[in-house]
Short mmCIF file of C-alpha atoms in Angstrom, two decimals:
data_model
loop_
_atom_site.label_atom_id
_atom_site.label_comp_id
_atom_site.label_asym_id
_atom_site.label_seq_id
_atom_site.Cartn_x
_atom_site.Cartn_y
_atom_site.Cartn_z
CA TYR A 137 -51.32 130.66 220.67
CA SER A 138 -49.54 132.20 218.47
CA LYS A 139 -50.06 136.56 216.52
CA ILE A 140 -51.36 136.98 213.39
CA SER A 141 -51.95 140.90 212.37
CA LYS A 142 -56.22 141.32 211.24
CA GLN A 143 -55.77 141.78 207.58
CA ALA A 144 -53.59 138.58 207.13
CA LEU A 145 -56.14 136.60 209.14
CA THR A 146 -58.48 137.55 206.29
CA ASP A 147 -56.67 137.26 203.26
CA SER A 148 -57.25 133.64 202.76
CA LYS A 149 -58.75 130.53 204.07
CA GLU A 150 -55.39 129.10 203.24
CA LEU A 151 -53.78 130.96 205.72
CA GLU A 152 -56.61 130.20 208.16
CA ARG A 153 -56.15 126.57 207.48
CA ALA A 154 -52.42 126.93 208.03
CA ILE A 155 -52.53 128.35 211.21
CA GLY A 156 -54.77 125.51 212.71
CA VAL A 157 -52.25 123.37 211.43
CA THR A 158 -49.55 124.97 213.28
CA LEU A 159 -51.44 124.88 216.34
CA PHE A 160 -52.57 121.74 216.72
CA ARG A 161 -48.90 120.40 215.80
CA SER A 162 -47.96 122.56 218.82
CA ILE A 163 -50.70 121.39 221.10
CA SER A 164 -49.31 117.38 220.26
CA SER A 165 -46.01 118.01 221.13
CA VAL A 166 -47.10 119.72 224.55
CA MET A 167 -49.42 117.22 225.05
CA ASP A 168 -46.42 114.72 224.46
CA SER A 169 -44.80 116.14 226.76
CA GLU A 170 -46.74 116.62 229.23
CA LEU A 171 -48.54 113.27 229.25
CA ASN A 172 -44.89 111.24 229.48
CA SER A 173 -43.55 113.67 232.15
CA ALA A 174 -45.54 116.20 233.77
CA SER A 175 -47.10 115.40 237.43
CA TRP A 176 -50.56 114.32 237.14
CA GLY A 177 -51.89 111.01 239.42
CA GLY A 178 -49.46 111.13 242.24
CA ALA A 179 -46.93 110.64 239.80
CA SER A 180 -44.40 112.48 237.03
CA GLY A 181 -46.40 111.31 233.64
CA LEU A 182 -47.02 108.01 231.67
CA LEU A 183 -43.21 107.66 232.74
CA GLY A 184 -43.33 108.19 236.70
CA HIS A 185 -46.03 105.95 236.18
CA ALA A 186 -44.34 103.24 234.11
CA THR A 187 -42.65 99.57 235.45
CA ALA A 188 -38.97 99.39 235.03
CA TYR A 189 -37.83 96.45 233.53
CA THR A 190 -34.40 95.47 232.00
CA SER A 191 -34.29 92.86 229.91
CA LEU A 192 -32.43 89.40 231.42
CA VAL A 193 -31.42 88.45 227.68
CA TYR A 194 -31.78 91.15 224.99
CA THR A 195 -30.11 93.74 223.96
CA GLY A 196 -32.06 94.88 221.20
CA LEU A 197 -34.69 97.25 221.62
CA ALA A 198 -37.05 95.01 219.53
CA ASP A 199 -36.45 91.97 221.24
CA ALA A 200 -36.35 93.54 224.95
CA ALA A 201 -39.61 94.70 224.23
CA SER A 202 -40.79 91.42 223.28
CA GLU A 203 -39.62 89.93 226.41
CA ALA A 204 -41.59 92.72 228.36
CA VAL A 205 -44.30 91.84 226.21
CA ALA A 206 -44.44 88.21 227.82
CA THR A 207 -43.90 89.46 231.24
CA MET A 208 -46.59 92.11 230.96
CA GLN A 209 -49.22 88.67 229.54
CA GLU A 210 -47.65 86.49 232.78
CA GLY A 211 -49.31 89.46 234.81
CA GLY A 212 -52.35 89.35 233.35
CA PHE A 213 -51.96 92.36 230.86
CA ILE A 214 -52.62 92.25 227.18
CA PRO A 215 -49.78 94.67 225.89
CA ASP A 216 -51.06 96.37 222.55
CA THR A 217 -48.82 99.25 221.82
CA VAL A 218 -44.89 100.09 221.54
CA VAL A 219 -43.85 103.58 222.08
CA MET A 220 -40.17 104.44 221.49
CA ARG A 221 -38.59 107.56 220.08
CA PRO A 222 -38.30 108.49 216.11
CA ALA A 223 -34.95 107.92 215.28
CA GLU A 224 -34.94 104.51 217.07
CA TRP A 225 -37.72 103.16 215.12
CA LEU A 226 -35.93 104.07 212.24
CA ALA A 227 -33.09 102.16 213.00
CA ILE A 228 -35.01 98.88 213.50
CA THR A 229 -37.14 99.64 210.42
CA THR A 230 -33.64 99.96 208.61
CA ALA A 231 -31.89 97.29 209.84
CA LYS A 232 -30.86 95.01 206.98
CA ALA A 233 -29.69 91.27 206.93
CA ALA A 234 -26.48 90.36 207.35
CA GLY A 235 -25.93 88.01 204.31
CA SER A 236 -28.18 89.79 201.71
CA GLY A 237 -28.40 93.10 202.45
CA GLU A 238 -32.18 93.37 202.60
CA TYR A 239 -34.19 94.99 204.99
CA LEU A 240 -35.56 93.24 207.20
CA SER A 241 -38.89 95.38 206.94
CA GLY A 242 -39.31 94.88 203.73
CA SER A 243 -38.56 96.63 200.29
CA TYR A 244 -37.35 100.31 200.83
CA LEU A 245 -39.96 101.23 198.66
CA SER A 246 -42.46 100.11 200.48
CA ALA A 247 -44.63 101.90 203.46
CA LEU A 248 -42.92 101.84 206.90
CA PRO A 249 -44.62 99.31 208.89
CA GLU A 250 -46.60 100.67 211.70
CA SER A 251 -46.51 98.11 214.20
CA LEU A 252 -43.70 95.80 216.12
CA ARG A 253 -44.63 92.01 216.54
CA GLY A 254 -47.97 93.00 216.54
CA MET A 255 -48.37 95.75 218.71
CA ARG A 256 -49.26 99.52 217.21
CA VAL A 257 -45.99 102.18 217.59
CA VAL A 258 -46.25 105.50 218.68
CA LEU A 259 -43.14 107.79 218.02
CA SER A 260 -42.36 109.97 220.59
CA PRO A 261 -39.60 112.34 221.47
CA THR A 262 -39.88 112.31 224.91
CA ILE A 263 -39.46 108.44 225.65
CA THR A 264 -36.20 107.88 226.95
CA ALA A 265 -32.93 107.51 224.67
CA GLY A 266 -32.39 103.92 224.70
CA LYS A 267 -35.68 102.77 226.31
CA VAL A 268 -39.17 101.66 225.09
CA LEU A 269 -42.53 101.85 226.88
CA VAL A 270 -44.82 98.69 225.94
CA VAL A 271 -48.07 99.50 227.25
CA ASP A 272 -51.43 97.52 227.85
CA SER A 273 -54.08 100.24 226.02
CA SER A 274 -57.17 98.64 228.08
CA GLN A 275 -55.68 100.04 231.28
CA VAL A 276 -53.83 103.30 230.44
CA GLU A 277 -56.51 106.10 228.15
CA LEU A 278 -56.15 109.52 226.94
CA LEU A 279 -60.08 110.97 227.84
CA VAL A 280 -60.40 113.89 225.30
CA VAL A 281 -62.97 116.02 227.20
CA ASP A 282 -62.63 119.01 225.14
CA GLY A 283 -61.32 118.81 221.41
CA PHE A 284 -59.48 120.85 219.54
CA THR A 285 -61.13 124.37 219.13
CA VAL A 286 -59.37 127.63 217.91
CA GLU A 287 -60.15 130.90 218.97
CA ILE A 288 -59.36 134.45 218.01
CA GLY A 289 -59.07 137.76 220.58
CA THR A 290 -57.54 140.39 221.01
CA VAL A 291 -54.97 140.61 224.55
CA ASP A 292 -53.24 143.69 226.17
CA ASP A 293 -52.73 146.14 223.07
CA ASP A 294 -53.48 144.35 219.92
CA PHE A 295 -56.68 145.97 219.27
CA THR A 296 -54.72 149.31 218.99
CA LYS A 297 -52.06 147.14 217.08
CA ASN A 298 -54.23 145.53 214.74
CA VAL A 299 -53.35 142.41 215.43
CA ARG A 300 -55.42 138.94 216.80
CA THR A 301 -54.06 136.26 219.10
CA ILE A 302 -55.00 132.71 217.85
CA LEU A 303 -55.32 130.19 220.70
CA GLY A 304 -55.54 126.32 220.03
CA GLU A 305 -56.74 124.23 222.88
CA VAL A 306 -57.51 120.62 223.68
CA ARG A 307 -58.28 119.26 227.28
CA VAL A 308 -57.72 115.86 228.02
CA LEU A 309 -57.47 113.41 231.10
CA PRO A 310 -55.11 110.78 231.28
CA THR A 311 -56.62 107.63 232.79
CA PHE A 312 -53.57 104.87 234.87
CA ARG A 313 -56.01 102.10 235.66
CA ALA A 314 -53.13 99.29 237.05
CA VAL A 315 -49.82 99.02 237.91
CA GLY A 316 -48.07 97.19 235.87
CA ALA A 317 -49.51 98.04 232.80
CA ALA A 318 -47.19 99.91 231.50
CA ARG A 319 -43.29 98.83 231.42
CA LEU A 320 -40.68 101.02 230.73
CA ILE A 321 -37.80 98.86 228.94
CA THR A 322 -34.44 99.03 229.37
CA PRO A 323 -31.84 96.09 227.06
CA LYS A 324 -29.74 94.26 228.87
CA ALA A 325 -26.56 95.94 229.02
#
């Protein structure tokens, strides 16, 4: 939620839009943290439901994720999503060839890739540093029960102070269908 004066709220449509964007960003940040770490389904979020796996061969995150894909496929899963910290994704996308110094992910001026070995990349600051989460999204789903809404009202002494409280809200239901559908990967030490 956020507080704003009644006058400022009626001054501009752009201000209203900015408030909506700020609330949505705040909700997204909290949702990321809650989904990965909060208690749901008897474990501490998706990280608690994920099967821990340490690479037997690879020391790099991208290669360890690829190994995890193979082990998940042998278990009958179809992994299609990789979740990692933004800084670690940046390190992967800015890696350069040893001899030529060219970027391995393509031209520096082109858009950053959004996939790793054909899997969608999702960036999350709540993933454990030095690890990557590989997921079969057909077995792990976030159901949106109530979409993003914004409500404006008064709380406590808001009315006498000429202030309004703006509440942004979304209701979701995390669903985890099968053990092994998410793997938290650690590269080989």
